[in-house]
Amino acid sequence: MYGYRKDDSNRSRLVIDEFAADVVRDIFKWRIEGLSNQGIANRLNSMGVLSPYEYKRECGMRFSTSFKTGAKATWSANSVARVLKNEVYTGVLEQAKRTSRSYKINDRIDKPKEQWIRVEGTHEPVVSKADFDLVSELLKHDVRVAPAQEAVYIFAGLLKCKDCGQNMVRKSVPGDGRKYVYFVCVSNKSYKSCSPHNISEKIVEQAVLQTIQSHIGNALDFGNILRRVEALPMTQPAVRKLDKQAAAKRREILKYQTRKAKLYEDLQDGILDEEEYTKYKADFTRLHSEAEQALDRLNNEMEEVIHNRTPEHTWISNFKERGNIVGLSRDILVKLVDKIFVYEGNKLEIRLKYQFPFDIALTVNEEALGIWHAKADVTQMN
């Protein structure tokens, strides 16, 4: 696998080939920044970076491949795509992807993905799981590359018409010696089946930039706030609510345990016959099991909510690491923005990633501030 080599001390183990791994990291980085697969291939070829085939041949590796198409193999959009889609770069080993039709026939066929052998953590990852998942999501969107450019427009695949759900396409028109850029619903442009939803690119940029800047500021504030909230016992309403539900489930479990024990006494005392005892016991056993499963779910949910209170949780880190941004770029948008919906009348709905933990943090923020204000009042009275 390009980016790895076999460990000299253990030939069944993969270790990172740093030179090739750096190329792989660049490929993922450039895709997140907005370069198309062909744009990445062009850049690698212009830099003189050897394709996986030529690199392995230069390193003296013995192997065979069906991907070589010319006298000298170069990077192509397909070879870049194979890198971007290969989960091996996250530390996952996938095997048994193909099989023979029968032992008598030599040709090979692809197996369904659910039949692959997949093992996580078999080797050191080259790229993070978060970046791999982000690129996988980007590859699902059919986005256009700007004319005569290698990169997509920064809003490609993110802008949607709120009414019909289709993409907004970018248009530019000259006027007064300047060029005006705006977005329009593709359904209106192609089929007239929706209203135009015209909106200026400048309006979209300003609205999204201000929203992200606001969230970055809140994330920085929450980093300090949540550190203090960590020291407060069960201050978060969501946690208190889940804790009450869990306590009720524990009481329910104890009730079923008590009733099951009482059934045997009723059987011995002749209050119940064998048939009734068996039926009621099965009913209470089922209810007891369902209550225990519900308690497990509540405990897991509570752990998740509590985890979201930690100051270095993922959403906070993703906002904090960008600092005070003054402009938008493709990598900022795809990492922080989920979707941007366009209404008629220059109205936008901007959905950020990590919105759920952000809302939870808002709740924590309000309650924590209330507690601190109360503490401050008590301190002043003393």
Short mmCIF file of C-alpha atoms in Angstrom, two decimals:
data_model
loop_
_atom_site.label_atom_id
_atom_site.label_comp_id
_atom_site.label_asym_id
_atom_site.label_seq_id
_atom_site.Cartn_x
_atom_site.Cartn_y
_atom_site.Cartn_z
CA MET A 1 0.00 0.00 0.00
CA TYR A 2 1.38 3.40 -1.04
CA GLY A 3 2.36 5.30 2.11
CA TYR A 4 3.33 2.14 3.97
CA ARG A 5 6.00 -0.53 3.83
CA LYS A 6 6.39 -3.89 5.50
CA ASP A 7 8.10 -3.92 8.87
CA ASP A 8 11.57 -5.48 8.52
CA SER A 9 11.18 -7.30 11.84
CA ASN A 10 7.59 -8.44 11.18
CA ARG A 11 6.64 -8.85 7.52
CA SER A 12 2.92 -9.11 8.34
CA ARG A 13 2.90 -5.63 9.90
CA LEU A 14 2.64 -2.27 8.11
CA VAL A 15 4.81 0.69 9.11
CA ILE A 16 4.67 4.21 7.71
CA ASP A 17 6.84 5.15 4.75
CA GLU A 18 7.31 8.80 5.71
CA PHE A 19 8.05 10.16 2.22
CA ALA A 20 5.00 8.58 0.60
CA ALA A 21 2.89 9.23 3.70
CA ASP A 22 3.60 12.96 3.40
CA VAL A 23 2.26 12.83 -0.16
CA VAL A 24 -0.89 11.09 1.09
CA ARG A 25 -1.36 13.74 3.78
CA ASP A 26 -0.98 16.46 1.14
CA ILE A 27 -3.60 14.77 -1.04
CA PHE A 28 -6.14 14.79 1.81
CA LYS A 29 -5.19 18.35 2.79
CA TRP A 30 -5.58 19.66 -0.78
CA ARG A 31 -8.94 17.90 -1.22
CA ILE A 32 -10.24 19.55 1.95
CA GLU A 33 -8.92 22.91 0.69
CA GLY A 34 -11.02 22.51 -2.44
CA LEU A 35 -8.75 21.02 -5.10
CA SER A 36 -10.42 18.53 -7.43
CA ASN A 37 -8.96 15.06 -7.90
CA GLN A 38 -7.61 16.09 -11.30
CA GLY A 39 -6.26 19.32 -9.82
CA ILE A 40 -4.38 17.32 -7.18
CA ALA A 41 -3.00 14.97 -9.86
CA ASN A 42 -1.85 17.94 -11.94
CA ARG A 43 -0.13 19.50 -8.96
CA LEU A 44 1.68 16.26 -8.05
CA ASN A 45 2.83 15.73 -11.64
CA SER A 46 4.04 19.34 -11.94
CA MET A 47 6.01 18.89 -8.71
CA GLY A 48 7.64 15.76 -10.13
CA VAL A 49 6.18 13.48 -7.46
CA LEU A 50 6.37 9.89 -8.63
CA SER A 51 3.10 8.01 -8.95
CA PRO A 52 2.60 5.02 -6.61
CA TYR A 53 3.65 2.63 -9.42
CA GLU A 54 6.83 4.52 -10.32
CA TYR A 55 7.71 5.15 -6.66
CA LYS A 56 7.48 1.46 -5.80
CA ARG A 57 9.50 0.54 -8.87
CA GLU A 58 12.19 3.07 -7.95
CA CYS A 59 12.30 1.63 -4.42
CA GLY A 60 12.92 -1.82 -5.90
CA MET A 61 9.64 -3.34 -4.76
CA ARG A 62 8.36 -6.41 -6.57
CA PHE A 63 4.66 -6.11 -7.31
CA SER A 64 2.07 -6.22 -10.06
CA THR A 65 -0.73 -3.76 -10.86
CA SER A 66 -3.49 -3.28 -13.41
CA PHE A 67 -3.49 0.51 -13.02
CA LYS A 68 -0.45 1.35 -15.18
CA THR A 69 -1.66 2.80 -18.49
CA GLY A 70 1.45 4.25 -20.17
CA ALA A 71 5.19 3.83 -20.59
CA LYS A 72 5.59 5.89 -17.43
CA ALA A 73 2.71 5.97 -14.98
CA THR A 74 1.70 9.43 -13.78
CA TRP A 75 -0.79 10.68 -11.23
CA SER A 76 -4.38 10.80 -12.49
CA ALA A 77 -7.77 11.70 -11.03
CA ASN A 78 -8.42 7.97 -10.56
CA SER A 79 -5.17 7.31 -8.70
CA VAL A 80 -5.91 10.27 -6.40
CA ALA A 81 -9.44 8.93 -5.82
CA ARG A 82 -8.04 5.52 -4.85
CA VAL A 83 -5.94 7.19 -2.14
CA LEU A 84 -8.83 9.30 -0.85
CA LYS A 85 -11.20 6.32 -0.62
CA ASN A 86 -8.82 3.88 1.04
CA GLU A 87 -9.56 3.44 4.74
CA VAL A 88 -6.18 1.80 5.32
CA TYR A 89 -4.79 5.31 5.89
CA THR A 90 -6.84 5.55 9.13
CA GLY A 91 -5.24 2.41 10.58
CA VAL A 92 -7.93 0.02 9.32
CA LEU A 93 -7.03 -3.18 7.47
CA GLU A 94 -9.55 -4.47 4.95
CA GLN A 95 -9.03 -7.91 3.43
CA ALA A 96 -10.89 -10.62 1.52
CA LYS A 97 -12.45 -8.07 -0.83
CA ARG A 98 -12.43 -10.46 -3.81
CA THR A 99 -12.98 -14.14 -4.36
CA SER A 100 -13.05 -16.76 -7.13
CA ARG A 101 -16.30 -17.95 -8.67
CA SER A 102 -15.15 -21.51 -7.96
CA TYR A 103 -11.92 -23.43 -7.53
CA LYS A 104 -12.22 -24.50 -11.20
CA ILE A 105 -12.46 -20.94 -12.56
CA ASN A 106 -9.52 -18.57 -12.18
CA ASP A 107 -11.31 -15.22 -12.63
CA ARG A 108 -11.92 -13.03 -9.57
CA ILE A 109 -15.09 -11.17 -8.52
CA ASP A 110 -15.69 -8.42 -5.99
CA LYS A 111 -17.39 -9.42 -2.74
CA PRO A 112 -20.09 -7.29 -1.04
CA LYS A 113 -18.54 -4.87 1.47
CA GLU A 114 -20.36 -6.50 4.40
CA GLN A 115 -18.40 -9.71 3.65
CA TRP A 116 -14.98 -8.05 3.85
CA ILE A 117 -12.71 -8.76 6.78
CA ARG A 118 -12.22 -5.39 8.51
CA VAL A 119 -9.93 -4.86 11.52
CA GLU A 120 -9.31 -1.49 13.16
CA GLY A 121 -6.06 -0.35 14.76
CA THR A 122 -3.78 -2.78 12.97
CA HIS A 123 -1.21 -0.10 12.10
CA GLU A 124 -0.41 3.56 12.64
CA PRO A 125 -2.75 5.90 10.75
CA VAL A 126 -1.42 8.37 8.18
CA VAL A 127 -4.48 10.66 8.34
CA SER A 128 -7.00 11.25 11.10
CA LYS A 129 -10.39 9.54 11.07
CA ALA A 130 -12.00 13.00 11.14
CA ASP A 131 -10.21 14.12 7.96
CA PHE A 132 -10.94 10.82 6.21
CA ASP A 133 -14.65 11.05 7.08
CA LEU A 134 -14.73 14.68 5.95
CA VAL A 135 -13.18 13.82 2.59
CA SER A 136 -15.56 10.87 2.19
CA GLU A 137 -18.45 13.27 2.68
CA LEU A 138 -16.98 15.74 0.17
CA LEU A 139 -16.59 12.98 -2.44
CA LYS A 140 -20.34 12.32 -2.28
CA HIS A 141 -21.11 15.77 -3.66
CA ASP A 142 -20.95 16.34 -7.39
CA VAL A 143 -19.42 19.83 -7.39
CA ARG A 144 -18.10 21.80 -10.35
CA VAL A 145 -14.55 23.03 -10.64
CA ALA A 146 -14.26 26.70 -11.47
CA PRO A 147 -13.49 27.25 -15.18
CA ALA A 148 -9.73 27.22 -15.87
CA GLN A 149 -9.17 26.48 -12.17
CA GLU A 150 -8.08 23.39 -10.25
CA ALA A 151 -10.20 24.11 -7.16
CA VAL A 152 -13.94 24.18 -6.57
CA TYR A 153 -15.73 27.35 -5.51
CA ILE A 154 -15.60 27.63 -1.72
CA PHE A 155 -19.39 27.24 -1.32
CA ALA A 156 -19.68 24.30 -3.75
CA GLY A 157 -22.04 21.62 -2.42
CA LEU A 158 -22.97 23.66 0.67
CA LEU A 159 -25.59 26.08 -0.69
CA LYS A 160 -29.09 24.62 -1.06
CA CYS A 161 -32.46 26.06 -2.07
CA LYS A 162 -34.71 25.90 1.00
CA ASP A 163 -37.86 25.31 -1.06
CA CYS A 164 -36.82 22.51 -3.47
CA GLY A 165 -33.62 21.28 -1.79
CA GLN A 166 -31.53 21.53 -4.97
CA ASN A 167 -28.10 23.12 -5.24
CA MET A 168 -27.61 26.83 -5.78
CA VAL A 169 -25.39 27.51 -8.80
CA ARG A 170 -22.96 30.39 -9.15
CA LYS A 171 -23.52 32.96 -11.88
CA SER A 172 -21.59 36.07 -12.84
CA VAL A 173 -22.78 39.02 -14.95
CA PRO A 174 -20.86 42.11 -16.05
CA GLY A 175 -22.20 45.58 -15.33
CA ASP A 176 -20.81 49.09 -14.93
CA GLY A 177 -17.33 47.84 -15.66
CA ARG A 178 -17.54 45.34 -12.80
CA LYS A 179 -18.54 41.71 -12.44
CA TYR A 180 -21.47 40.83 -10.17
CA VAL A 181 -21.56 37.32 -8.74
CA TYR A 182 -24.72 35.74 -7.35
CA PHE A 183 -26.30 32.35 -6.72
CA VAL A 184 -29.52 31.01 -8.23
CA CYS A 185 -31.54 27.83 -7.68
CA VAL A 186 -30.59 25.20 -10.26
CA SER A 187 -34.22 24.09 -10.58
CA ASN A 188 -35.17 27.57 -11.71
CA LYS A 189 -32.17 27.92 -14.00
CA SER A 190 -32.70 24.57 -15.74
CA TYR A 191 -36.41 23.77 -15.53
CA LYS A 192 -38.18 26.89 -14.16
CA SER A 193 -39.73 24.55 -11.58
CA CYS A 194 -38.75 26.74 -8.62
CA SER A 195 -38.36 30.45 -7.94
CA PRO A 196 -34.88 31.93 -8.52
CA HIS A 197 -33.87 32.54 -4.89
CA ASN A 198 -31.27 35.01 -6.21
CA ILE A 199 -28.72 36.06 -3.62
CA SER A 200 -25.45 37.94 -3.90
CA GLU A 201 -22.24 36.03 -3.22
CA LYS A 202 -21.10 38.97 -1.09
CA ILE A 203 -24.17 38.68 1.17
CA VAL A 204 -23.56 34.95 1.64
CA GLU A 205 -19.88 35.50 2.44
CA GLN A 206 -20.58 38.22 5.00
CA ALA A 207 -23.36 36.27 6.74
CA VAL A 208 -21.35 33.04 6.97
CA LEU A 209 -18.19 34.83 8.09
CA GLN A 210 -20.03 36.69 10.85
CA THR A 211 -21.73 33.49 12.02
CA ILE A 212 -18.44 31.60 12.22
CA GLN A 213 -16.70 34.51 13.95
CA SER A 214 -19.49 34.61 16.51
CA HIS A 215 -19.20 30.89 17.18
CA ILE A 216 -15.42 31.12 17.49
CA GLY A 217 -15.86 33.84 20.10
CA ASN A 218 -18.40 31.73 21.97
CA ALA A 219 -16.13 28.70 21.77
CA LEU A 220 -13.29 30.66 23.35
CA ASP A 221 -15.63 31.87 26.10
CA PHE A 222 -17.04 28.38 26.64
CA GLY A 223 -13.54 27.00 27.00
CA ASN A 224 -13.17 29.06 30.17
CA ILE A 225 -16.77 28.67 31.31
CA LEU A 226 -16.88 24.90 30.97
CA ARG A 227 -13.68 24.46 32.95
CA ARG A 228 -15.49 25.99 35.92
CA VAL A 229 -18.72 24.14 35.16
CA GLU A 230 -16.77 20.87 35.43
CA ALA A 231 -16.35 21.56 39.15
CA LEU A 232 -20.10 22.08 39.69
CA PRO A 233 -22.00 18.89 40.61
CA MET A 234 -24.72 18.09 38.07
CA THR A 235 -25.42 21.69 37.08
CA GLN A 236 -26.50 20.88 33.56
CA PRO A 237 -30.29 20.55 33.15
CA ALA A 238 -29.90 17.78 30.58
CA VAL A 239 -27.78 15.78 33.02
CA ARG A 240 -30.20 16.35 35.91
CA LYS A 241 -33.11 15.27 33.75
CA LEU A 242 -31.33 12.08 32.66
CA ASP A 243 -30.27 11.39 36.24
CA LYS A 244 -33.90 11.58 37.39
CA GLN A 245 -34.97 9.23 34.62
CA ALA A 246 -32.19 6.79 35.55
CA ALA A 247 -33.23 6.88 39.23
CA ALA A 248 -36.82 6.10 38.20
CA LYS A 249 -35.61 3.14 36.12
CA ARG A 250 -33.57 1.83 39.06
CA ARG A 251 -36.69 1.95 41.23
CA GLU A 252 -38.61 0.15 38.48
CA ILE A 253 -35.96 -2.58 38.31
CA LEU A 254 -36.09 -3.04 42.09
CA LYS A 255 -39.92 -3.28 41.89
CA TYR A 256 -39.75 -6.09 39.33
CA GLN A 257 -37.10 -7.92 41.36
CA THR A 258 -39.33 -7.71 44.46
CA ARG A 259 -42.40 -8.88 42.57
CA LYS A 260 -40.54 -11.85 41.08
CA ALA A 261 -39.46 -12.89 44.58
CA LYS A 262 -43.04 -12.50 45.86
CA LEU A 263 -44.35 -14.73 43.06
CA TYR A 264 -42.57 -17.75 44.50
CA GLU A 265 -44.10 -17.08 47.92
CA ASP A 266 -47.57 -16.85 46.32
CA LEU A 267 -46.95 -20.15 44.55
CA GLN A 268 -45.92 -21.83 47.82
CA ASP A 269 -48.95 -20.38 49.62
CA GLY A 270 -51.32 -21.61 46.91
CA ILE A 271 -52.34 -18.11 45.83
CA LEU A 272 -51.00 -18.85 42.33
CA ASP A 273 -51.02 -22.13 40.43
CA GLU A 274 -48.08 -23.32 38.29
CA GLU A 275 -49.48 -21.88 35.05
CA GLU A 276 -50.11 -18.46 36.58
CA TYR A 277 -46.69 -18.47 38.25
CA THR A 278 -44.92 -19.29 34.97
CA LYS A 279 -46.86 -16.60 33.07
CA TYR A 280 -46.30 -13.83 35.64
CA LYS A 281 -42.65 -14.76 36.06
CA ALA A 282 -42.07 -14.51 32.30
CA ASP A 283 -43.85 -11.13 32.23
CA PHE A 284 -41.82 -9.69 35.11
CA THR A 285 -38.59 -11.11 33.66
CA ARG A 286 -39.29 -9.37 30.34
CA LEU A 287 -40.18 -6.06 32.03
CA HIS A 288 -37.09 -6.32 34.24
CA SER A 289 -34.87 -6.89 31.18
CA GLU A 290 -36.43 -3.98 29.28
CA ALA A 291 -35.94 -1.66 32.27
CA GLU A 292 -32.27 -2.68 32.57
CA GLN A 293 -31.72 -2.00 28.86
CA ALA A 294 -33.39 1.39 29.22
CA LEU A 295 -31.16 2.17 32.21
CA ASP A 296 -28.07 1.29 30.18
CA ARG A 297 -29.18 3.66 27.42
CA LEU A 298 -29.81 6.46 29.91
CA ASN A 299 -26.39 5.95 31.50
CA ASN A 300 -24.70 6.02 28.10
CA GLU A 301 -26.60 9.15 27.12
CA MET A 302 -25.66 10.82 30.39
CA GLU A 303 -22.00 9.97 29.85
CA GLU A 304 -22.21 11.50 26.38
CA VAL A 305 -23.78 14.71 27.69
CA ILE A 306 -21.20 14.97 30.47
CA HIS A 307 -18.44 14.35 27.92
CA ASN A 308 -19.76 17.24 25.87
CA ARG A 309 -19.08 19.51 28.85
CA THR A 310 -15.33 19.04 28.68
CA PRO A 311 -13.56 22.20 27.48
CA GLU A 312 -11.52 20.45 24.83
CA HIS A 313 -14.46 18.62 23.25
CA THR A 314 -14.24 18.28 19.47
CA TRP A 315 -16.55 21.12 18.50
CA ILE A 316 -14.74 23.60 20.74
CA SER A 317 -11.34 22.54 19.42
CA ASN A 318 -12.48 22.85 15.81
CA PHE A 319 -13.59 26.44 16.41
CA LYS A 320 -10.74 27.46 18.72
CA GLU A 321 -7.95 26.32 16.42
CA ARG A 322 -9.09 28.76 13.74
CA GLY A 323 -8.55 31.82 15.93
CA ASN A 324 -9.74 35.20 14.68
CA ILE A 325 -10.48 34.54 11.01
CA VAL A 326 -10.93 37.53 8.72
CA GLY A 327 -11.92 35.66 5.57
CA LEU A 328 -13.42 32.41 4.37
CA SER A 329 -11.64 29.48 2.76
CA ARG A 330 -12.80 26.09 1.53
CA ASP A 331 -11.20 24.15 4.41
CA ILE A 332 -12.82 26.43 7.03
CA LEU A 333 -16.23 26.01 5.44
CA VAL A 334 -16.19 22.23 5.00
CA LYS A 335 -14.94 21.68 8.56
CA LEU A 336 -17.38 24.03 10.29
CA VAL A 337 -20.45 24.41 8.04
CA ASP A 338 -22.96 21.65 7.38
CA LYS A 339 -25.44 23.35 5.04
CA ILE A 340 -26.53 26.85 4.01
CA PHE A 341 -30.18 27.13 2.97
CA VAL A 342 -31.30 30.05 0.81
CA TYR A 343 -34.79 31.53 1.16
CA GLU A 344 -36.41 34.06 -1.10
CA GLY A 345 -35.72 37.66 -0.15
CA ASN A 346 -31.98 37.35 0.66
CA LYS A 347 -32.60 35.23 3.77
CA LEU A 348 -30.22 32.48 4.87
CA GLU A 349 -30.33 29.58 7.31
CA ILE A 350 -26.76 28.61 8.25
CA ARG A 351 -26.42 25.18 9.86
CA LEU A 352 -23.07 24.64 11.50
CA LYS A 353 -21.56 21.31 12.40
CA TYR A 354 -21.47 20.56 16.17
CA GLN A 355 -24.74 22.51 16.57
CA PHE A 356 -26.10 20.06 19.18
CA PRO A 357 -23.18 20.32 21.63
CA PHE A 358 -23.15 24.08 20.98
CA ASP A 359 -26.79 24.31 22.12
CA ILE A 360 -26.00 22.21 25.17
CA ALA A 361 -23.10 24.52 25.98
CA LEU A 362 -25.45 27.50 25.75
CA THR A 363 -27.67 25.88 28.39
CA VAL A 364 -24.65 25.17 30.59
CA ASN A 365 -23.44 28.72 30.09
CA GLU A 366 -26.73 30.29 31.23
CA GLU A 367 -27.11 28.07 34.27
CA ALA A 368 -23.47 28.31 35.28
CA LEU A 369 -23.58 32.11 35.12
CA GLY A 370 -26.69 32.08 37.31
CA ILE A 371 -24.91 29.92 39.92
CA TRP A 372 -21.82 32.12 39.93
CA HIS A 373 -23.92 35.26 40.30
CA ALA A 374 -25.68 33.69 43.27
CA LYS A 375 -22.33 32.73 44.81
CA ALA A 376 -21.05 36.26 44.26
CA ASP A 377 -24.10 37.70 46.04
CA VAL A 378 -23.60 35.39 49.01
CA THR A 379 -19.90 36.32 49.16
CA GLN A 380 -20.75 40.03 49.17
CA MET A 381 -23.29 39.52 51.95
CA ASN A 382 -20.68 37.71 54.03
#
